[in-house]
mmCIF file of C-alpha atoms and ligand atoms in Angstrom:
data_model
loop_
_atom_site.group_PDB
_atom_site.id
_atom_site.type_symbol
_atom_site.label_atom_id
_atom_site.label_comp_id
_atom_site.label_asym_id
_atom_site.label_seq_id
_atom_site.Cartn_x
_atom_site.Cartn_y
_atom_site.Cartn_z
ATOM 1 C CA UNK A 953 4.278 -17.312 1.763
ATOM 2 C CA UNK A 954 8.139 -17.159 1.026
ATOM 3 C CA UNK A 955 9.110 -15.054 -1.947
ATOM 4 C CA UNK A 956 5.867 -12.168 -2.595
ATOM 5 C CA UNK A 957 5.447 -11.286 -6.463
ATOM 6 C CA UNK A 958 3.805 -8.178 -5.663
ATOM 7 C CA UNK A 959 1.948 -5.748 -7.980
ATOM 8 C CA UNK A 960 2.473 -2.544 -7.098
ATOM 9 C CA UNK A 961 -0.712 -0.187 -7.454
ATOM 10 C CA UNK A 962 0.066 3.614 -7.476
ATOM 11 C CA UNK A 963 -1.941 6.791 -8.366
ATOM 12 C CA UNK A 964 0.998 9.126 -8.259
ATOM 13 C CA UNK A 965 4.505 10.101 -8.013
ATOM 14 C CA UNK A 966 5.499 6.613 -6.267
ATOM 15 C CA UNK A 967 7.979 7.154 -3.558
ATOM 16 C CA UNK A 968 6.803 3.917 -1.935
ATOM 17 C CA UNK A 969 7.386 1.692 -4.847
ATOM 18 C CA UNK A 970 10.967 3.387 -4.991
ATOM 19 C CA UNK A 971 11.685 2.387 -1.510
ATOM 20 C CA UNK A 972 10.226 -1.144 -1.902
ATOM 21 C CA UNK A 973 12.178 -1.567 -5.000
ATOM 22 C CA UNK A 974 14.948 -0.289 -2.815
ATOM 23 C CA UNK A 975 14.474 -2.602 0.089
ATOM 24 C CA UNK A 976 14.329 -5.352 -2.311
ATOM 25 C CA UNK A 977 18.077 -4.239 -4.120
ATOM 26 C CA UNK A 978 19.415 -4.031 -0.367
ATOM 27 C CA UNK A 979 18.279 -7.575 0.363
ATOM 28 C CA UNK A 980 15.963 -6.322 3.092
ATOM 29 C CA UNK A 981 13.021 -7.365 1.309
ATOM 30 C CA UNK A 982 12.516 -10.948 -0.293
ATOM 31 C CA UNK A 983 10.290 -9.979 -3.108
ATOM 32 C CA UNK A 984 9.892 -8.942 -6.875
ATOM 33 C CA UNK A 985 7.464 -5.975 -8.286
ATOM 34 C CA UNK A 986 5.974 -7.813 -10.943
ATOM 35 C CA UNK A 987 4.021 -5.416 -12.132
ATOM 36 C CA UNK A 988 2.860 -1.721 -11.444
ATOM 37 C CA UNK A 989 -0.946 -0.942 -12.070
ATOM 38 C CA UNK A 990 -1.913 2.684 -12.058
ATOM 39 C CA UNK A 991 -5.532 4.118 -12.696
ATOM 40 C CA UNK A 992 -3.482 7.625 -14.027
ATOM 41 C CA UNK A 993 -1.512 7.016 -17.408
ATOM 42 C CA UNK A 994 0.643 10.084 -16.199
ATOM 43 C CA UNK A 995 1.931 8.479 -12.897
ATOM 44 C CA UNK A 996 5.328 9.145 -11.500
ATOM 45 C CA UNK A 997 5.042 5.221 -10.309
ATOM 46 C CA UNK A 998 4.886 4.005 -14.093
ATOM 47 C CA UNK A 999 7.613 5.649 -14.956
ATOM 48 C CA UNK A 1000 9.405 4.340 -11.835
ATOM 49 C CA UNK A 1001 9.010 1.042 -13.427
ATOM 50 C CA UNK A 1002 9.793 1.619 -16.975
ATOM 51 C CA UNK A 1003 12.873 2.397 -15.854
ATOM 52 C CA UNK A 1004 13.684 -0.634 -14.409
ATOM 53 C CA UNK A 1005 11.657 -2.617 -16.906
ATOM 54 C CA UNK A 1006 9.098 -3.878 -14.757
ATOM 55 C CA UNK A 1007 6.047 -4.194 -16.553
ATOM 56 C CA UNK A 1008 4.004 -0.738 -16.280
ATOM 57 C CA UNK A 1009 0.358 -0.802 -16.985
ATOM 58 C CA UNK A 1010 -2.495 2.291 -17.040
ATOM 59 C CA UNK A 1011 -5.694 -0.047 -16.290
ATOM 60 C CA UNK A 1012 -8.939 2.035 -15.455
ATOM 61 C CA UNK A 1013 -12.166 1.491 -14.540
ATOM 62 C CA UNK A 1014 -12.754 4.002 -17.209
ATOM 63 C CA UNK A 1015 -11.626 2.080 -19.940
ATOM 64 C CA UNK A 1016 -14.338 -0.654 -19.629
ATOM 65 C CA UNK A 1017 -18.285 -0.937 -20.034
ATOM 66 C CA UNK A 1018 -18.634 -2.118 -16.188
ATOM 67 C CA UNK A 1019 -16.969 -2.879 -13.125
ATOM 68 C CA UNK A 1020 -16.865 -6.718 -13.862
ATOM 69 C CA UNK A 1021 -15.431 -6.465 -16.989
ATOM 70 C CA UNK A 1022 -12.851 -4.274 -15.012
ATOM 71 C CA UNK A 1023 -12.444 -6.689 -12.301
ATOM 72 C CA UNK A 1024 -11.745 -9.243 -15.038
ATOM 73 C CA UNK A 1025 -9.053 -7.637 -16.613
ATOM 74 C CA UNK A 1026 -7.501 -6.511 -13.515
ATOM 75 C CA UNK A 1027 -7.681 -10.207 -12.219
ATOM 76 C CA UNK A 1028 -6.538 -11.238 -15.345
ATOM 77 C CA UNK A 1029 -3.255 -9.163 -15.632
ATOM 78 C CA UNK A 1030 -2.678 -10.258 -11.763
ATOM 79 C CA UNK A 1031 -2.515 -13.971 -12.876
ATOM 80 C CA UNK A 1032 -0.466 -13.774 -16.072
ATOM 81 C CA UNK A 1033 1.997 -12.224 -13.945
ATOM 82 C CA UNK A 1034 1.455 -15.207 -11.594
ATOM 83 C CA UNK A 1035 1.119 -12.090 -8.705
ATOM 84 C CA UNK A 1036 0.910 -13.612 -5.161
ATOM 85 C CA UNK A 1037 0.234 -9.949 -2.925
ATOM 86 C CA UNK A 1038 -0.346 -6.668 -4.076
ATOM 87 C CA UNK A 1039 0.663 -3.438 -2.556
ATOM 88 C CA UNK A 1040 -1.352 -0.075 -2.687
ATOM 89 C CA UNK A 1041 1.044 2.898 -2.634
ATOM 90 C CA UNK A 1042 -0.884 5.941 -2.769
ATOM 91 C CA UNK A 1043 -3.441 4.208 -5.104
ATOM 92 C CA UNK A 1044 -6.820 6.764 -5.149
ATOM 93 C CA UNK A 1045 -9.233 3.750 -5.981
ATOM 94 C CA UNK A 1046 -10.966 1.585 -4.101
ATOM 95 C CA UNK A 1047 -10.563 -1.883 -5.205
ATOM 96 C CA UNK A 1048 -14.093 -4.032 -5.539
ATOM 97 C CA UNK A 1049 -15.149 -6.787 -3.506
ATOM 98 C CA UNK A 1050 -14.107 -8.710 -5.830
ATOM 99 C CA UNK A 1051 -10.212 -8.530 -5.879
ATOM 100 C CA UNK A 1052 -10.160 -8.310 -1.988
ATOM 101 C CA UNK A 1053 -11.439 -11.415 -1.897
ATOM 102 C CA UNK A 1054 -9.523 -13.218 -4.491
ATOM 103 C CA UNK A 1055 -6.611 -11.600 -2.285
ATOM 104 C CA UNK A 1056 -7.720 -11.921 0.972
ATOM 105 C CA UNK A 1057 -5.033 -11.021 3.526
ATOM 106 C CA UNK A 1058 -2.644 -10.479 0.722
ATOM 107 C CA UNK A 1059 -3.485 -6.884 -0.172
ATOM 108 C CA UNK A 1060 -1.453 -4.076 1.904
ATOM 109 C CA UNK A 1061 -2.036 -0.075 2.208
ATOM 110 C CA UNK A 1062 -0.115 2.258 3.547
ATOM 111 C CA UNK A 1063 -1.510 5.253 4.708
ATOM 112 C CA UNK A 1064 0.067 8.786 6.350
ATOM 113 C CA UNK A 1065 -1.633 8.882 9.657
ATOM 114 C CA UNK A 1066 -2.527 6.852 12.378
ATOM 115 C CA UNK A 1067 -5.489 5.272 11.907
ATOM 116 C CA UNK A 1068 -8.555 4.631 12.415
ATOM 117 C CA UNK A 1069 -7.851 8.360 13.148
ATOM 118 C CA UNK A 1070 -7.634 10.710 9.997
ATOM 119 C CA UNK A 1071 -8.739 7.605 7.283
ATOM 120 C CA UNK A 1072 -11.583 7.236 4.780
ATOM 121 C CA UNK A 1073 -12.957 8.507 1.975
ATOM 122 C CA UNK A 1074 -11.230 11.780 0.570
ATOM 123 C CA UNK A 1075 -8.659 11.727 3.680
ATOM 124 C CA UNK A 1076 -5.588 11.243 1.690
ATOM 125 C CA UNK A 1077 -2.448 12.975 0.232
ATOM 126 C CA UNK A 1078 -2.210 16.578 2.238
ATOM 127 C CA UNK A 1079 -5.431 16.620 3.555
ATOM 128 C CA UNK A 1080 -4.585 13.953 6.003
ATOM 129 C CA UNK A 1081 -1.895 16.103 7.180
ATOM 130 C CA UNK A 1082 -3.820 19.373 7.117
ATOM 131 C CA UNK A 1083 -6.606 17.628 9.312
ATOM 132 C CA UNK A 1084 -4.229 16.677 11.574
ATOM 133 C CA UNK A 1085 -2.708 19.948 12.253
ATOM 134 C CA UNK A 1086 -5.939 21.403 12.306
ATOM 135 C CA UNK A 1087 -6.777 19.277 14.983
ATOM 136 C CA UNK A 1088 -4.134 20.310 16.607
ATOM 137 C CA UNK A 1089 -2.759 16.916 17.419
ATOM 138 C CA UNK A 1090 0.470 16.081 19.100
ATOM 139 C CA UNK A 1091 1.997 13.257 16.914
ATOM 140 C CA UNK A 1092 0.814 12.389 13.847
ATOM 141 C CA UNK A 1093 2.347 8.651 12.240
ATOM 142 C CA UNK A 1094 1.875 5.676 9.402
ATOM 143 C CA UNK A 1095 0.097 2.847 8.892
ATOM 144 C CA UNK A 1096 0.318 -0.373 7.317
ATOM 145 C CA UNK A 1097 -2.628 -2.167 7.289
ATOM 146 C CA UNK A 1098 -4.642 -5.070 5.456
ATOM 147 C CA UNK A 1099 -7.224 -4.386 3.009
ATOM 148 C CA UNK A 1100 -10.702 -5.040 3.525
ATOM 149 C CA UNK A 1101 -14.103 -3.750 1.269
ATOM 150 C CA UNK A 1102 -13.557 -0.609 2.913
ATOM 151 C CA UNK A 1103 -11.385 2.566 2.572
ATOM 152 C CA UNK A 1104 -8.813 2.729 5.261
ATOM 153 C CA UNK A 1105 -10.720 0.370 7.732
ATOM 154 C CA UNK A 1106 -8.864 -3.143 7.408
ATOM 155 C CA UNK A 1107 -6.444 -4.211 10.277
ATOM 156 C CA UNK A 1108 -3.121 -2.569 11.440
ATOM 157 C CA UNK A 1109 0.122 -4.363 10.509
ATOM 158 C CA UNK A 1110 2.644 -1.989 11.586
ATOM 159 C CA UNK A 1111 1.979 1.322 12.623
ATOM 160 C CA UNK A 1112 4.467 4.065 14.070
ATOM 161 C CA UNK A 1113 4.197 7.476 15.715
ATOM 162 C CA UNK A 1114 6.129 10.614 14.431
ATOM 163 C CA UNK A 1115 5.952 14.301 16.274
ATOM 164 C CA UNK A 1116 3.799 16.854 14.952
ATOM 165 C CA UNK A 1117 6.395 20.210 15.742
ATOM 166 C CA UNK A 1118 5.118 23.677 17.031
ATOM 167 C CA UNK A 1119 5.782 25.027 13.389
ATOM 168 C CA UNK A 1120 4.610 22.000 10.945
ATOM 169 C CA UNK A 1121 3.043 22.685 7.884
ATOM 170 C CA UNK A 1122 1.308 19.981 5.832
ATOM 171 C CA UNK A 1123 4.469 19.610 4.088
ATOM 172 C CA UNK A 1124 7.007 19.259 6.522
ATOM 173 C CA UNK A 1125 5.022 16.829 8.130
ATOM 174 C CA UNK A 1126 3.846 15.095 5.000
ATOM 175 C CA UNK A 1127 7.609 15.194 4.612
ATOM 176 C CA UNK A 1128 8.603 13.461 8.364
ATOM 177 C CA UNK A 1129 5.685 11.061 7.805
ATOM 178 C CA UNK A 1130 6.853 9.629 4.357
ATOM 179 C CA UNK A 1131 9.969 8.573 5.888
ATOM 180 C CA UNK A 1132 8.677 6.326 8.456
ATOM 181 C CA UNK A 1133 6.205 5.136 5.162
ATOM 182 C CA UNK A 1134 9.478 4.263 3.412
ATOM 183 C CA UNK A 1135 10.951 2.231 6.231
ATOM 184 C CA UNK A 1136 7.837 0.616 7.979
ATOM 185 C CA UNK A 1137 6.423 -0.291 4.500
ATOM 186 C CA UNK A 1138 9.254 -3.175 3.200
ATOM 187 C CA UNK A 1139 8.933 -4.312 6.770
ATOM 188 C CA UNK A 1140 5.602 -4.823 6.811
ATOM 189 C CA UNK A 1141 5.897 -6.863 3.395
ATOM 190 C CA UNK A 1142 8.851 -8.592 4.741
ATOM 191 C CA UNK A 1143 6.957 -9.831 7.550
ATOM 192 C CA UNK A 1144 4.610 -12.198 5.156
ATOM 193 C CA UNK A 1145 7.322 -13.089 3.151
ATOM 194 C CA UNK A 1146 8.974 -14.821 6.118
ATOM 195 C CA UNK A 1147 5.212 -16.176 6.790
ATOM 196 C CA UNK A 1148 5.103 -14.709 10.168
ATOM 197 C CA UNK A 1149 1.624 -12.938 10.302
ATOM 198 C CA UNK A 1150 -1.502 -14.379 11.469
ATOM 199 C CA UNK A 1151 -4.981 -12.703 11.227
ATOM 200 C CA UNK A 1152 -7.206 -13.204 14.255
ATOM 201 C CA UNK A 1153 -10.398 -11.284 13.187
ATOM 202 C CA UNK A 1154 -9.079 -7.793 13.907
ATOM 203 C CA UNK A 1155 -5.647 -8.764 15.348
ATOM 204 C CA UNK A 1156 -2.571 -9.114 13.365
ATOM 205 C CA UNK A 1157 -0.420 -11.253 15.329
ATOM 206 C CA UNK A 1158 3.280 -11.117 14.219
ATOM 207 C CA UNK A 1159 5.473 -14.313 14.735
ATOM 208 C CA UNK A 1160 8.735 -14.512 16.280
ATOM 209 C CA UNK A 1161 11.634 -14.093 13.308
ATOM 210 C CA UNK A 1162 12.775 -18.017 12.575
ATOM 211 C CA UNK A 1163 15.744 -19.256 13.809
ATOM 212 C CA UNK A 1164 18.360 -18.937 11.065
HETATM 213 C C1 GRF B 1800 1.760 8.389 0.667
HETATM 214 O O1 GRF B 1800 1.773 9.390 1.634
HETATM 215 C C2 GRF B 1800 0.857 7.266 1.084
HETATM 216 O O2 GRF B 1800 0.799 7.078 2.460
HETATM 217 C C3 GRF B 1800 -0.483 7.736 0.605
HETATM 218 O O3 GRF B 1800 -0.231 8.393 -0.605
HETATM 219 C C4 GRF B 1800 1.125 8.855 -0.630
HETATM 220 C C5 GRF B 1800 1.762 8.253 -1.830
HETATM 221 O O4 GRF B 1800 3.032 8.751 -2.053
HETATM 222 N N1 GRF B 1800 -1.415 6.649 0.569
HETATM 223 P P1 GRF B 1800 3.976 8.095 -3.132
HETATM 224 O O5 GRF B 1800 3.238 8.105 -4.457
HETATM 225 O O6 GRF B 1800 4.312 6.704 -2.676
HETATM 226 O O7 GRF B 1800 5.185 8.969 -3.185
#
């Protein structure tokens, strides 16, 4: 799938999109953000895109009688802005049955641990990191993975390891984490815009990069 027009969906400040966006200025990344969806009308990610006049819509769940009519708009605003994949950056909500299957295998997350360690429901933000430490694990990572129906549960893309130090704290290692998020997540969209992933059930098998 050469080329991804990706809409970006982000509950919150929106580091990721920055680095995508950044990725994509740098060349590393064949792709164009579309459009940014956030369920929070306050999110650092819509600004983000303001700024660089990519289209920046606050679409809730909350703003609609029922989850189809939700579903309906939300697949609605993904066509008019003929969107091919969509990336979850720190987006809170889960999306419905619906969308994953209109988007099946095209729908990325990135989350700040390794999982299926330290995923689902309500592990997110610091919390990951706080259960980590409180386990007192030895590395901690990211995680790129494909969306399925549940939270955190759909196949690994990319994932990669980062120490977890004597004297962490949530932050520093939210901190050490959310690099390896910024670097590993253009690369994992950059792998399906050169078409080189193929799902086997539960394996992600990543093709050899083409010859020039
Ligand atoms: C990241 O740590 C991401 O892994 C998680 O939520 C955070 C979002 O950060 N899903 P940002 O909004 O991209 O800065």
């Amino acid at each position: 799938m050469p080329h991804l027009r990706l809409a970006v969906l982000a509950s919150g400040r929106g580091s990721n999109l920055e680095a995508i966006l950044r990725a994509i200025d740098r060349g590393e990344l064949d792709a164009e953000v579309v459009v940014v969806i956030s369920n929070k009308s306050t999110a650092g990610a819509l600004e983000i895109a303001r700024a660089r006049g990519i289209s920046a819509v606050h679409l809730s769940a909350l703003q609609f009688p029922s989850q189809e009519e939700f579903d309906k708009a939300f697949l609605q605003l993904l066509e008019r802005h003929q969107v091919n994949f969509i990336a979850l950056a720190g987006y809170l909500k889960m999306l419905s049955p619906t969308i994953v299957r209109a988007y099946r295998h095209r729908i990325l997350n990135i989350h700040p641990a390794l999982l299926p360690s330290f995923g689902g429901k309500g592990l997110y933000g610091h919390y990951v990191h706080e259960a980590v430490l409180a386990y007192g694990c030895k590395v901690s990572g990211a995680t790129v993975h494909l969306v399925d129906e549940e939270y955190d549960t759909g196949p690994p893309v990319i994932q990669e390891c980062v120490p977890v130090l004597e004297d962490d704290t949530p932050d520093t290692l939210a901190a050490r984490v959310l690099t390896v998020e910024h670097r590993i997540y253009a690369k994992a969209l950059q792998l399906f815009a050169e078409d080189r992933i193929v799902v086997e059930g539960r394996r992600v098998r990543v093709l050899p990069a083409k010859e020039g």
